[in-house]
């Protein structure tokens, strides 16, 4: 009996099969991963290495060439492209097309091991090298943490707390922070005071370089105990930095650092990243879903967890939504 004859004679069975197929299709559609932009595998990694103060030629010979030799030992590599400029080496590593997305994580792990081993052959002052392989990551959800009157350090502490909690949510692959500012200590030298007290810039730099160095100061035996001596040199506050003694002349006379410099805390200027939301300084939290995951379900789980965590956020801080594609899903 042909299929057409059977379906005509057995209409009830045919209708049941049609409904079963439609129901299965609807169920499968609900389980499909959904993203605003389709995911795709990028088979390129970027290896960047800083070599402050070196010329482009020195970077090429002492950093780029040595890293390329290590990378060439990998059989999966299709092509290596590099750029050497003053103080920075950038290497692009392309993987052969025959490797699919399931092979890429292991390949990048091997690349990191090769780069890590090659650090031993880099000159002093170069590195550490950084391998970036997450170009294809898409943030299904993006928040901005703001707080009028709060410092970047306070915002960063809260953002770190939220990151740790959101990483535990089902379907979340990673949480990245954006817009955090690097805190620095600024020293403004007074040339007039330095000339008056006989302090040179070299003396100031030498004093600062010797401070906070980690070194082995030895051990002391007390009875049967072996006590390690740990010189910390840690400053309890920025103001205490001014109590450092600086050599002022060949006779060995000393002056306080605060007598020749103005010390204040601040942020790196210009900053590498800067994020603002409605004119207020902010720190961004980008949440990406696991490979093949459903960003709709992940987004709902993240939103529920955020609502639970809001009671732990300091008063005055707000978590604003920048991107939330599930609203249009």
PDB file of C-alpha atoms in Angstrom:
ATOM      1  CA  UNK A   1       0.000   0.000   0.000  1.00  0.00           C
ATOM      2  CA  UNK A   2       1.301   3.421  -0.961  1.00  0.00           C
ATOM      3  CA  UNK A   3       1.714   6.219   1.577  1.00  0.00           C
ATOM      4  CA  UNK A   4      -0.911   8.379  -0.155  1.00  0.00           C
ATOM      5  CA  UNK A   5      -3.484   5.589  -0.130  1.00  0.00           C
ATOM      6  CA  UNK A   6      -2.764   4.869   3.527  1.00  0.00           C
ATOM      7  CA  UNK A   7      -3.126   8.496   4.623  1.00  0.00           C
ATOM      8  CA  UNK A   8      -6.404   8.846   2.701  1.00  0.00           C
ATOM      9  CA  UNK A   9      -7.850   5.683   4.164  1.00  0.00           C
ATOM     10  CA  UNK A  10      -6.480   6.357   7.669  1.00  0.00           C
ATOM     11  CA  UNK A  11      -7.243  10.040   8.113  1.00  0.00           C
ATOM     12  CA  UNK A  12      -7.163   9.873  11.913  1.00  0.00           C
ATOM     13  CA  UNK A  13      -3.627   8.520  11.905  1.00  0.00           C
ATOM     14  CA  UNK A  14      -2.558  11.116   9.340  1.00  0.00           C
ATOM     15  CA  UNK A  15      -3.997  13.973  11.403  1.00  0.00           C
ATOM     16  CA  UNK A  16      -2.288  12.618  14.504  1.00  0.00           C
ATOM     17  CA  UNK A  17       1.088  12.479  12.750  1.00  0.00           C
ATOM     18  CA  UNK A  18       0.648  16.024  11.426  1.00  0.00           C
ATOM     19  CA  UNK A  19      -0.186  17.341  14.896  1.00  0.00           C
ATOM     20  CA  UNK A  20       2.743  15.404  16.328  1.00  0.00           C
ATOM     21  CA  UNK A  21       5.139  16.972  13.814  1.00  0.00           C
ATOM     22  CA  UNK A  22       3.758  20.472  14.444  1.00  0.00           C
ATOM     23  CA  UNK A  23       3.969  20.007  18.210  1.00  0.00           C
ATOM     24  CA  UNK A  24       7.515  18.693  17.948  1.00  0.00           C
ATOM     25  CA  UNK A  25       8.474  21.657  15.802  1.00  0.00           C
ATOM     26  CA  UNK A  26       7.054  24.145  18.293  1.00  0.00           C
ATOM     27  CA  UNK A  27       8.785  22.386  21.183  1.00  0.00           C
ATOM     28  CA  UNK A  28      12.104  22.328  19.306  1.00  0.00           C
ATOM     29  CA  UNK A  29      11.779  26.008  18.423  1.00  0.00           C
ATOM     30  CA  UNK A  30      11.352  26.901  22.083  1.00  0.00           C
ATOM     31  CA  UNK A  31      14.541  25.005  22.921  1.00  0.00           C
ATOM     32  CA  UNK A  32      16.641  26.627  20.204  1.00  0.00           C
ATOM     33  CA  UNK A  33      19.420  28.966  21.275  1.00  0.00           C
ATOM     34  CA  UNK A  34      18.534  32.567  20.532  1.00  0.00           C
ATOM     35  CA  UNK A  35      20.929  35.444  20.082  1.00  0.00           C
ATOM     36  CA  UNK A  36      20.586  38.877  18.559  1.00  0.00           C
ATOM     37  CA  UNK A  37      23.556  38.024  16.334  1.00  0.00           C
ATOM     38  CA  UNK A  38      24.418  34.453  15.273  1.00  0.00           C
ATOM     39  CA  UNK A  39      27.532  32.997  16.861  1.00  0.00           C
ATOM     40  CA  UNK A  40      30.432  31.889  14.720  1.00  0.00           C
ATOM     41  CA  UNK A  41      33.881  30.567  15.446  1.00  0.00           C
ATOM     42  CA  UNK A  42      36.800  32.926  14.897  1.00  0.00           C
ATOM     43  CA  UNK A  43      39.960  30.916  14.334  1.00  0.00           C
ATOM     44  CA  UNK A  44      42.327  33.766  15.121  1.00  0.00           C
ATOM     45  CA  UNK A  45      44.055  34.682  18.364  1.00  0.00           C
ATOM     46  CA  UNK A  46      46.019  37.812  19.190  1.00  0.00           C
ATOM     47  CA  UNK A  47      49.222  37.708  21.229  1.00  0.00           C
ATOM     48  CA  UNK A  48      50.278  41.114  22.579  1.00  0.00           C
ATOM     49  CA  UNK A  49      53.486  41.826  24.475  1.00  0.00           C
ATOM     50  CA  UNK A  50      54.574  45.171  25.899  1.00  0.00           C
ATOM     51  CA  UNK A  51      58.258  46.113  25.836  1.00  0.00           C
ATOM     52  CA  UNK A  52      58.336  49.632  27.220  1.00  0.00           C
ATOM     53  CA  UNK A  53      61.104  51.871  25.911  1.00  0.00           C
ATOM     54  CA  UNK A  54      62.219  49.539  23.118  1.00  0.00           C
ATOM     55  CA  UNK A  55      62.371  50.620  19.492  1.00  0.00           C
ATOM     56  CA  UNK A  56      60.385  48.837  16.792  1.00  0.00           C
ATOM     57  CA  UNK A  57      63.516  47.006  15.630  1.00  0.00           C
ATOM     58  CA  UNK A  58      64.333  45.856  19.174  1.00  0.00           C
ATOM     59  CA  UNK A  59      60.763  44.660  19.657  1.00  0.00           C
ATOM     60  CA  UNK A  60      60.969  42.706  16.393  1.00  0.00           C
ATOM     61  CA  UNK A  61      64.285  41.018  17.164  1.00  0.00           C
ATOM     62  CA  UNK A  62      63.981  40.431  20.907  1.00  0.00           C
ATOM     63  CA  UNK A  63      60.267  39.705  21.322  1.00  0.00           C
ATOM     64  CA  UNK A  64      58.302  39.073  18.126  1.00  0.00           C
ATOM     65  CA  UNK A  65      60.809  36.726  16.474  1.00  0.00           C
ATOM     66  CA  UNK A  66      61.200  34.615  19.619  1.00  0.00           C
ATOM     67  CA  UNK A  67      57.466  34.268  20.126  1.00  0.00           C
ATOM     68  CA  UNK A  68      56.920  33.398  16.468  1.00  0.00           C
ATOM     69  CA  UNK A  69      59.471  30.580  16.728  1.00  0.00           C
ATOM     70  CA  UNK A  70      57.525  29.118  19.657  1.00  0.00           C
ATOM     71  CA  UNK A  71      54.185  29.464  17.852  1.00  0.00           C
ATOM     72  CA  UNK A  72      55.519  27.798  14.694  1.00  0.00           C
ATOM     73  CA  UNK A  73      55.977  24.581  16.669  1.00  0.00           C
ATOM     74  CA  UNK A  74      52.189  24.127  16.622  1.00  0.00           C
ATOM     75  CA  UNK A  75      50.995  21.956  13.728  1.00  0.00           C
ATOM     76  CA  UNK A  76      47.518  23.519  13.835  1.00  0.00           C
ATOM     77  CA  UNK A  77      48.779  26.955  12.787  1.00  0.00           C
ATOM     78  CA  UNK A  78      47.871  28.105   9.288  1.00  0.00           C
ATOM     79  CA  UNK A  79      49.426  31.573   9.245  1.00  0.00           C
ATOM     80  CA  UNK A  80      51.265  33.967  11.545  1.00  0.00           C
ATOM     81  CA  UNK A  81      51.118  37.734  11.046  1.00  0.00           C
ATOM     82  CA  UNK A  82      52.942  40.190  13.265  1.00  0.00           C
ATOM     83  CA  UNK A  83      53.275  43.896  13.906  1.00  0.00           C
ATOM     84  CA  UNK A  84      56.202  45.321  15.828  1.00  0.00           C
ATOM     85  CA  UNK A  85      56.142  48.953  16.879  1.00  0.00           C
ATOM     86  CA  UNK A  86      57.697  51.069  19.562  1.00  0.00           C
ATOM     87  CA  UNK A  87      57.101  49.358  22.895  1.00  0.00           C
ATOM     88  CA  UNK A  88      54.608  46.768  21.627  1.00  0.00           C
ATOM     89  CA  UNK A  89      54.551  43.428  19.789  1.00  0.00           C
ATOM     90  CA  UNK A  90      51.304  42.145  18.251  1.00  0.00           C
ATOM     91  CA  UNK A  91      51.057  38.686  16.692  1.00  0.00           C
ATOM     92  CA  UNK A  92      47.986  37.270  14.920  1.00  0.00           C
ATOM     93  CA  UNK A  93      47.739  33.468  14.909  1.00  0.00           C
ATOM     94  CA  UNK A  94      45.372  31.853  12.371  1.00  0.00           C
ATOM     95  CA  UNK A  95      44.294  28.214  12.731  1.00  0.00           C
ATOM     96  CA  UNK A  96      43.772  25.822   9.802  1.00  0.00           C
ATOM     97  CA  UNK A  97      40.207  25.598   8.485  1.00  0.00           C
ATOM     98  CA  UNK A  98      39.956  21.837   9.044  1.00  0.00           C
ATOM     99  CA  UNK A  99      39.575  22.362  12.801  1.00  0.00           C
ATOM    100  CA  UNK A 100      36.020  22.957  13.998  1.00  0.00           C
ATOM    101  CA  UNK A 101      34.723  24.868  17.002  1.00  0.00           C
ATOM    102  CA  UNK A 102      35.095  21.907  19.374  1.00  0.00           C
ATOM    103  CA  UNK A 103      38.856  21.781  18.715  1.00  0.00           C
ATOM    104  CA  UNK A 104      39.556  25.492  19.161  1.00  0.00           C
ATOM    105  CA  UNK A 105      39.622  25.678  23.013  1.00  0.00           C
ATOM    106  CA  UNK A 106      42.291  22.967  23.207  1.00  0.00           C
ATOM    107  CA  UNK A 107      44.325  24.687  20.497  1.00  0.00           C
ATOM    108  CA  UNK A 108      44.238  28.003  22.359  1.00  0.00           C
ATOM    109  CA  UNK A 109      45.287  26.228  25.560  1.00  0.00           C
ATOM    110  CA  UNK A 110      48.296  24.817  23.718  1.00  0.00           C
ATOM    111  CA  UNK A 111      49.070  28.282  22.342  1.00  0.00           C
ATOM    112  CA  UNK A 112      49.034  29.724  25.855  1.00  0.00           C
ATOM    113  CA  UNK A 113      51.436  27.030  27.036  1.00  0.00           C
ATOM    114  CA  UNK A 114      53.822  27.785  24.178  1.00  0.00           C
ATOM    115  CA  UNK A 115      53.680  31.514  24.902  1.00  0.00           C
ATOM    116  CA  UNK A 116      54.142  30.924  28.629  1.00  0.00           C
ATOM    117  CA  UNK A 117      57.240  28.781  28.030  1.00  0.00           C
ATOM    118  CA  UNK A 118      58.661  31.421  25.686  1.00  0.00           C
ATOM    119  CA  UNK A 119      58.539  34.091  28.406  1.00  0.00           C
ATOM    120  CA  UNK A 120      61.829  32.719  29.764  1.00  0.00           C
ATOM    121  CA  UNK A 121      63.600  33.848  26.587  1.00  0.00           C
ATOM    122  CA  UNK A 122      62.253  37.398  26.520  1.00  0.00           C
ATOM    123  CA  UNK A 123      64.454  40.288  27.696  1.00  0.00           C
ATOM    124  CA  UNK A 124      63.981  41.969  31.050  1.00  0.00           C
ATOM    125  CA  UNK A 125      61.162  44.486  30.891  1.00  0.00           C
ATOM    126  CA  UNK A 126      59.245  42.616  28.193  1.00  0.00           C
ATOM    127  CA  UNK A 127      55.916  40.977  28.844  1.00  0.00           C
ATOM    128  CA  UNK A 128      54.112  39.192  30.174  1.00  0.00           C
ATOM    129  CA  UNK A 129      52.441  38.247  26.901  1.00  0.00           C
ATOM    130  CA  UNK A 130      48.650  38.225  26.745  1.00  0.00           C
ATOM    131  CA  UNK A 131      46.679  35.833  24.508  1.00  0.00           C
ATOM    132  CA  UNK A 132      43.247  37.110  23.449  1.00  0.00           C
ATOM    133  CA  UNK A 133      40.951  34.584  21.763  1.00  0.00           C
ATOM    134  CA  UNK A 134      37.453  35.783  22.683  1.00  0.00           C
ATOM    135  CA  UNK A 135      36.687  37.972  19.659  1.00  0.00           C
ATOM    136  CA  UNK A 136      33.512  35.992  18.948  1.00  0.00           C
ATOM    137  CA  UNK A 137      31.906  36.481  22.348  1.00  0.00           C
ATOM    138  CA  UNK A 138      28.584  38.297  22.293  1.00  0.00           C
ATOM    139  CA  UNK A 139      26.996  39.816  25.368  1.00  0.00           C
ATOM    140  CA  UNK A 140      23.353  38.796  25.501  1.00  0.00           C
ATOM    141  CA  UNK A 141      22.847  41.107  28.480  1.00  0.00           C
ATOM    142  CA  UNK A 142      24.748  44.280  29.353  1.00  0.00           C
ATOM    143  CA  UNK A 143      24.304  46.350  32.512  1.00  0.00           C
ATOM    144  CA  UNK A 144      25.753  49.639  33.737  1.00  0.00           C
ATOM    145  CA  UNK A 145      26.449  50.069  37.449  1.00  0.00           C
ATOM    146  CA  UNK A 146      26.235  53.706  38.529  1.00  0.00           C
ATOM    147  CA  UNK A 147      26.264  55.499  41.853  1.00  0.00           C
ATOM    148  CA  UNK A 148      26.310  59.237  42.418  1.00  0.00           C
ATOM    149  CA  UNK A 149      28.960  60.137  44.969  1.00  0.00           C
ATOM    150  CA  UNK A 150      30.691  56.747  44.837  1.00  0.00           C
ATOM    151  CA  UNK A 151      34.291  56.305  43.715  1.00  0.00           C
ATOM    152  CA  UNK A 152      35.399  53.900  41.004  1.00  0.00           C
ATOM    153  CA  UNK A 153      36.898  51.657  43.688  1.00  0.00           C
ATOM    154  CA  UNK A 154      33.524  51.369  45.428  1.00  0.00           C
ATOM    155  CA  UNK A 155      31.761  50.713  42.132  1.00  0.00           C
ATOM    156  CA  UNK A 156      34.395  48.105  41.254  1.00  0.00           C
ATOM    157  CA  UNK A 157      33.909  46.277  44.574  1.00  0.00           C
ATOM    158  CA  UNK A 158      30.170  46.021  43.960  1.00  0.00           C
ATOM    159  CA  UNK A 159      30.696  45.013  40.325  1.00  0.00           C
ATOM    160  CA  UNK A 160      33.073  42.235  41.411  1.00  0.00           C
ATOM    161  CA  UNK A 161      30.431  40.985  43.843  1.00  0.00           C
ATOM    162  CA  UNK A 162      27.784  40.931  41.102  1.00  0.00           C
ATOM    163  CA  UNK A 163      30.188  39.181  38.728  1.00  0.00           C
ATOM    164  CA  UNK A 164      30.867  36.376  41.203  1.00  0.00           C
ATOM    165  CA  UNK A 165      27.153  35.841  41.774  1.00  0.00           C
ATOM    166  CA  UNK A 166      26.120  35.989  38.102  1.00  0.00           C
ATOM    167  CA  UNK A 167      28.762  33.439  37.108  1.00  0.00           C
ATOM    168  CA  UNK A 168      26.797  30.918  39.193  1.00  0.00           C
ATOM    169  CA  UNK A 169      23.606  31.458  37.170  1.00  0.00           C
ATOM    170  CA  UNK A 170      22.694  28.575  34.860  1.00  0.00           C
ATOM    171  CA  UNK A 171      23.524  29.310  31.221  1.00  0.00           C
ATOM    172  CA  UNK A 172      26.066  32.061  31.953  1.00  0.00           C
ATOM    173  CA  UNK A 173      29.446  31.463  30.313  1.00  0.00           C
ATOM    174  CA  UNK A 174      31.305  34.610  31.358  1.00  0.00           C
ATOM    175  CA  UNK A 175      30.865  38.046  32.896  1.00  0.00           C
ATOM    176  CA  UNK A 176      33.240  40.822  31.862  1.00  0.00           C
ATOM    177  CA  UNK A 177      33.682  44.231  33.492  1.00  0.00           C
ATOM    178  CA  UNK A 178      34.106  47.347  31.358  1.00  0.00           C
ATOM    179  CA  UNK A 179      35.069  50.901  32.184  1.00  0.00           C
ATOM    180  CA  UNK A 180      37.024  50.316  35.382  1.00  0.00           C
ATOM    181  CA  UNK A 181      39.622  53.032  35.971  1.00  0.00           C
ATOM    182  CA  UNK A 182      43.211  52.341  36.980  1.00  0.00           C
ATOM    183  CA  UNK A 183      44.047  54.122  40.228  1.00  0.00           C
ATOM    184  CA  UNK A 184      47.438  55.846  40.314  1.00  0.00           C
ATOM    185  CA  UNK A 185      49.472  57.973  42.713  1.00  0.00           C
ATOM    186  CA  UNK A 186      50.625  61.239  41.179  1.00  0.00           C
ATOM    187  CA  UNK A 187      53.829  62.953  42.314  1.00  0.00           C
ATOM    188  CA  UNK A 188      54.256  66.578  41.244  1.00  0.00           C
ATOM    189  CA  UNK A 189      57.854  67.687  41.742  1.00  0.00           C
ATOM    190  CA  UNK A 190      58.677  71.228  42.820  1.00  0.00           C
ATOM    191  CA  UNK A 191      61.832  72.215  40.961  1.00  0.00           C
ATOM    192  CA  UNK A 192      62.288  75.248  43.205  1.00  0.00           C
ATOM    193  CA  UNK A 193      62.228  73.168  46.394  1.00  0.00           C
ATOM    194  CA  UNK A 194      64.446  70.493  44.843  1.00  0.00           C
ATOM    195  CA  UNK A 195      67.045  73.084  43.878  1.00  0.00           C
ATOM    196  CA  UNK A 196      66.856  74.686  47.314  1.00  0.00           C
ATOM    197  CA  UNK A 197      67.356  71.376  49.157  1.00  0.00           C
ATOM    198  CA  UNK A 198      69.772  69.859  46.643  1.00  0.00           C
ATOM    199  CA  UNK A 199      67.525  66.949  45.666  1.00  0.00           C
ATOM    200  CA  UNK A 200      67.834  65.478  42.178  1.00  0.00           C
ATOM    201  CA  UNK A 201      65.181  63.659  40.179  1.00  0.00           C
ATOM    202  CA  UNK A 202      67.459  60.623  40.183  1.00  0.00           C
ATOM    203  CA  UNK A 203      67.426  60.522  43.987  1.00  0.00           C
ATOM    204  CA  UNK A 204      63.632  60.598  44.043  1.00  0.00           C
ATOM    205  CA  UNK A 205      63.342  57.830  41.441  1.00  0.00           C
ATOM    206  CA  UNK A 206      65.984  55.715  43.170  1.00  0.00           C
ATOM    207  CA  UNK A 207      64.144  55.978  46.488  1.00  0.00           C
ATOM    208  CA  UNK A 208      60.826  55.001  44.928  1.00  0.00           C
ATOM    209  CA  UNK A 209      62.317  52.075  42.995  1.00  0.00           C
ATOM    210  CA  UNK A 210      63.867  50.607  46.128  1.00  0.00           C
ATOM    211  CA  UNK A 211      60.615  50.785  48.053  1.00  0.00           C
ATOM    212  CA  UNK A 212      58.151  47.861  48.146  1.00  0.00           C
ATOM    213  CA  UNK A 213      60.599  45.429  46.550  1.00  0.00           C
ATOM    214  CA  UNK A 214      59.896  41.803  47.391  1.00  0.00           C
ATOM    215  CA  UNK A 215      63.109  40.179  48.589  1.00  0.00           C
ATOM    216  CA  UNK A 216      64.279  37.409  50.878  1.00  0.00           C
ATOM    217  CA  UNK A 217      65.628  38.970  54.085  1.00  0.00           C
ATOM    218  CA  UNK A 218      66.688  35.644  55.568  1.00  0.00           C
ATOM    219  CA  UNK A 219      65.642  33.676  58.615  1.00  0.00           C
ATOM    220  CA  UNK A 220      66.248  33.769  62.361  1.00  0.00           C
ATOM    221  CA  UNK A 221      66.517  30.639  64.478  1.00  0.00           C
ATOM    222  CA  UNK A 222      64.767  31.008  67.831  1.00  0.00           C
ATOM    223  CA  UNK A 223      65.055  27.761  69.723  1.00  0.00           C
ATOM    224  CA  UNK A 224      63.528  25.092  67.534  1.00  0.00           C
ATOM    225  CA  UNK A 225      61.641  27.632  65.464  1.00  0.00           C
ATOM    226  CA  UNK A 226      62.822  28.992  62.129  1.00  0.00           C
ATOM    227  CA  UNK A 227      61.322  32.477  61.718  1.00  0.00           C
ATOM    228  CA  UNK A 228      61.335  34.121  58.308  1.00  0.00           C
ATOM    229  CA  UNK A 229      62.014  37.862  58.121  1.00  0.00           C
ATOM    230  CA  UNK A 230      59.624  39.601  55.735  1.00  0.00           C
ATOM    231  CA  UNK A 231      60.366  43.273  54.963  1.00  0.00           C
ATOM    232  CA  UNK A 232      57.110  44.672  53.612  1.00  0.00           C
ATOM    233  CA  UNK A 233      57.594  48.397  53.116  1.00  0.00           C
ATOM    234  CA  UNK A 234      53.868  48.692  52.456  1.00  0.00           C
ATOM    235  CA  UNK A 235      52.399  52.172  52.815  1.00  0.00           C
ATOM    236  CA  UNK A 236      49.327  52.262  55.077  1.00  0.00           C
ATOM    237  CA  UNK A 237      48.128  55.397  53.284  1.00  0.00           C
ATOM    238  CA  UNK A 238      49.048  57.747  50.459  1.00  0.00           C
ATOM    239  CA  UNK A 239      50.085  60.376  53.001  1.00  0.00           C
ATOM    240  CA  UNK A 240      52.672  57.987  54.474  1.00  0.00           C
ATOM    241  CA  UNK A 241      54.434  57.962  51.108  1.00  0.00           C
ATOM    242  CA  UNK A 242      55.579  61.485  51.890  1.00  0.00           C
ATOM    243  CA  UNK A 243      57.523  60.218  54.919  1.00  0.00           C
ATOM    244  CA  UNK A 244      60.073  58.504  52.693  1.00  0.00           C
ATOM    245  CA  UNK A 245      63.587  59.883  53.153  1.00  0.00           C
ATOM    246  CA  UNK A 246      65.370  61.119  50.043  1.00  0.00           C
ATOM    247  CA  UNK A 247      69.095  61.786  49.774  1.00  0.00           C
ATOM    248  CA  UNK A 248      69.607  65.503  49.261  1.00  0.00           C
ATOM    249  CA  UNK A 249      73.373  65.849  48.730  1.00  0.00           C
ATOM    250  CA  UNK A 250      76.664  63.971  48.566  1.00  0.00           C
ATOM    251  CA  UNK A 251      77.124  64.405  52.327  1.00  0.00           C
ATOM    252  CA  UNK A 252      74.215  62.024  52.868  1.00  0.00           C
ATOM    253  CA  UNK A 253      71.745  64.524  54.286  1.00  0.00           C
ATOM    254  CA  UNK A 254      68.133  63.397  54.032  1.00  0.00           C
ATOM    255  CA  UNK A 255      64.837  65.197  53.505  1.00  0.00           C
ATOM    256  CA  UNK A 256      61.272  63.976  53.475  1.00  0.00           C
ATOM    257  CA  UNK A 257      59.761  63.246  50.068  1.00  0.00           C
ATOM    258  CA  UNK A 258      56.780  65.454  50.913  1.00  0.00           C
ATOM    259  CA  UNK A 259      59.169  68.418  51.199  1.00  0.00           C
ATOM    260  CA  UNK A 260      59.896  68.351  47.468  1.00  0.00           C
ATOM    261  CA  UNK A 261      56.802  66.802  45.872  1.00  0.00           C
ATOM    262  CA  UNK A 262      53.029  67.137  46.050  1.00  0.00           C
ATOM    263  CA  UNK A 263      51.379  63.733  46.464  1.00  0.00           C
ATOM    264  CA  UNK A 264      47.797  62.991  45.450  1.00  0.00           C
ATOM    265  CA  UNK A 265      45.758  60.035  44.278  1.00  0.00           C
ATOM    266  CA  UNK A 266      43.954  59.939  40.975  1.00  0.00           C
ATOM    267  CA  UNK A 267      43.182  57.834  37.932  1.00  0.00           C
ATOM    268  CA  UNK A 268      45.145  57.024  34.813  1.00  0.00           C
ATOM    269  CA  UNK A 269      44.821  59.879  32.344  1.00  0.00           C
ATOM    270  CA  UNK A 270      44.048  59.299  29.573  1.00  0.00           C
ATOM    271  CA  UNK A 271      42.175  56.165  30.573  1.00  0.00           C
ATOM    272  CA  UNK A 272      42.107  53.006  28.459  1.00  0.00           C
ATOM    273  CA  UNK A 273      38.329  52.646  28.797  1.00  0.00           C
ATOM    274  CA  UNK A 274      35.663  55.070  29.927  1.00  0.00           C
ATOM    275  CA  UNK A 275      31.977  54.232  30.340  1.00  0.00           C
ATOM    276  CA  UNK A 276      29.214  56.680  31.194  1.00  0.00           C
ATOM    277  CA  UNK A 277      25.483  56.142  31.567  1.00  0.00           C
ATOM    278  CA  UNK A 278      23.243  59.218  31.442  1.00  0.00           C
ATOM    279  CA  UNK A 279      26.317  61.350  32.084  1.00  0.00           C
ATOM    280  CA  UNK A 280      27.379  59.440  35.206  1.00  0.00           C
ATOM    281  CA  UNK A 281      30.565  57.372  35.571  1.00  0.00           C
ATOM    282  CA  UNK A 282      29.709  53.697  35.309  1.00  0.00           C
ATOM    283  CA  UNK A 283      31.156  50.204  35.215  1.00  0.00           C
ATOM    284  CA  UNK A 284      29.665  47.841  32.653  1.00  0.00           C
ATOM    285  CA  UNK A 285      28.862  44.168  33.163  1.00  0.00           C
ATOM    286  CA  UNK A 286      28.631  42.119  29.972  1.00  0.00           C
ATOM    287  CA  UNK A 287      27.029  38.692  30.365  1.00  0.00           C
ATOM    288  CA  UNK A 288      27.482  36.065  27.633  1.00  0.00           C
ATOM    289  CA  UNK A 289      25.714  32.723  27.350  1.00  0.00           C
ATOM    290  CA  UNK A 290      27.252  29.278  26.922  1.00  0.00           C
ATOM    291  CA  UNK A 291      27.800  27.859  23.431  1.00  0.00           C
ATOM    292  CA  UNK A 292      24.475  26.712  22.028  1.00  0.00           C
ATOM    293  CA  UNK A 293      22.650  28.177  24.995  1.00  0.00           C
ATOM    294  CA  UNK A 294      19.316  29.958  24.972  1.00  0.00           C
ATOM    295  CA  UNK A 295      19.928  33.613  25.726  1.00  0.00           C
ATOM    296  CA  UNK A 296      16.225  34.102  26.493  1.00  0.00           C
ATOM    297  CA  UNK A 297      16.288  31.613  29.352  1.00  0.00           C
ATOM    298  CA  UNK A 298      19.704  32.835  30.491  1.00  0.00           C
ATOM    299  CA  UNK A 299      18.505  36.436  30.478  1.00  0.00           C
ATOM    300  CA  UNK A 300      15.445  35.603  32.553  1.00  0.00           C
ATOM    301  CA  UNK A 301      17.595  33.736  35.078  1.00  0.00           C
ATOM    302  CA  UNK A 302      20.021  36.660  35.257  1.00  0.00           C
ATOM    303  CA  UNK A 303      17.200  39.147  35.765  1.00  0.00           C
ATOM    304  CA  UNK A 304      15.720  37.094  38.604  1.00  0.00           C
ATOM    305  CA  UNK A 305      19.118  36.779  40.280  1.00  0.00           C
ATOM    306  CA  UNK A 306      19.730  40.520  39.929  1.00  0.00           C
ATOM    307  CA  UNK A 307      16.433  41.240  41.683  1.00  0.00           C
ATOM    308  CA  UNK A 308      17.528  39.011  44.563  1.00  0.00           C
ATOM    309  CA  UNK A 309      20.922  40.729  44.795  1.00  0.00           C
ATOM    310  CA  UNK A 310      19.622  44.310  44.785  1.00  0.00           C
ATOM    311  CA  UNK A 311      19.206  44.206  48.563  1.00  0.00           C
ATOM    312  CA  UNK A 312      22.979  43.692  48.879  1.00  0.00           C
ATOM    313  CA  UNK A 313      23.890  46.692  46.723  1.00  0.00           C
ATOM    314  CA  UNK A 314      24.779  49.900  48.616  1.00  0.00           C
ATOM    315  CA  UNK A 315      22.068  52.537  48.780  1.00  0.00           C
ATOM    316  CA  UNK A 316      22.473  55.000  45.925  1.00  0.00           C
ATOM    317  CA  UNK A 317      23.933  52.523  43.453  1.00  0.00           C
ATOM    318  CA  UNK A 318      21.772  51.518  40.508  1.00  0.00           C
ATOM    319  CA  UNK A 319      22.103  48.717  37.967  1.00  0.00           C
ATOM    320  CA  UNK A 320      20.791  50.032  34.671  1.00  0.00           C
ATOM    321  CA  UNK A 321      20.022  47.915  31.597  1.00  0.00           C
ATOM    322  CA  UNK A 322      21.892  48.852  28.417  1.00  0.00           C
ATOM    323  CA  UNK A 323      21.205  45.776  26.257  1.00  0.00           C
ATOM    324  CA  UNK A 324      18.598  43.116  26.853  1.00  0.00           C
ATOM    325  CA  UNK A 325      17.678  41.398  23.556  1.00  0.00           C
ATOM    326  CA  UNK A 326      15.153  39.042  25.150  1.00  0.00           C
ATOM    327  CA  UNK A 327      12.562  41.832  25.165  1.00  0.00           C
ATOM    328  CA  UNK A 328      12.296  41.490  21.391  1.00  0.00           C
ATOM    329  CA  UNK A 329      12.474  37.688  21.375  1.00  0.00           C
TER     330      UNK A 329
END
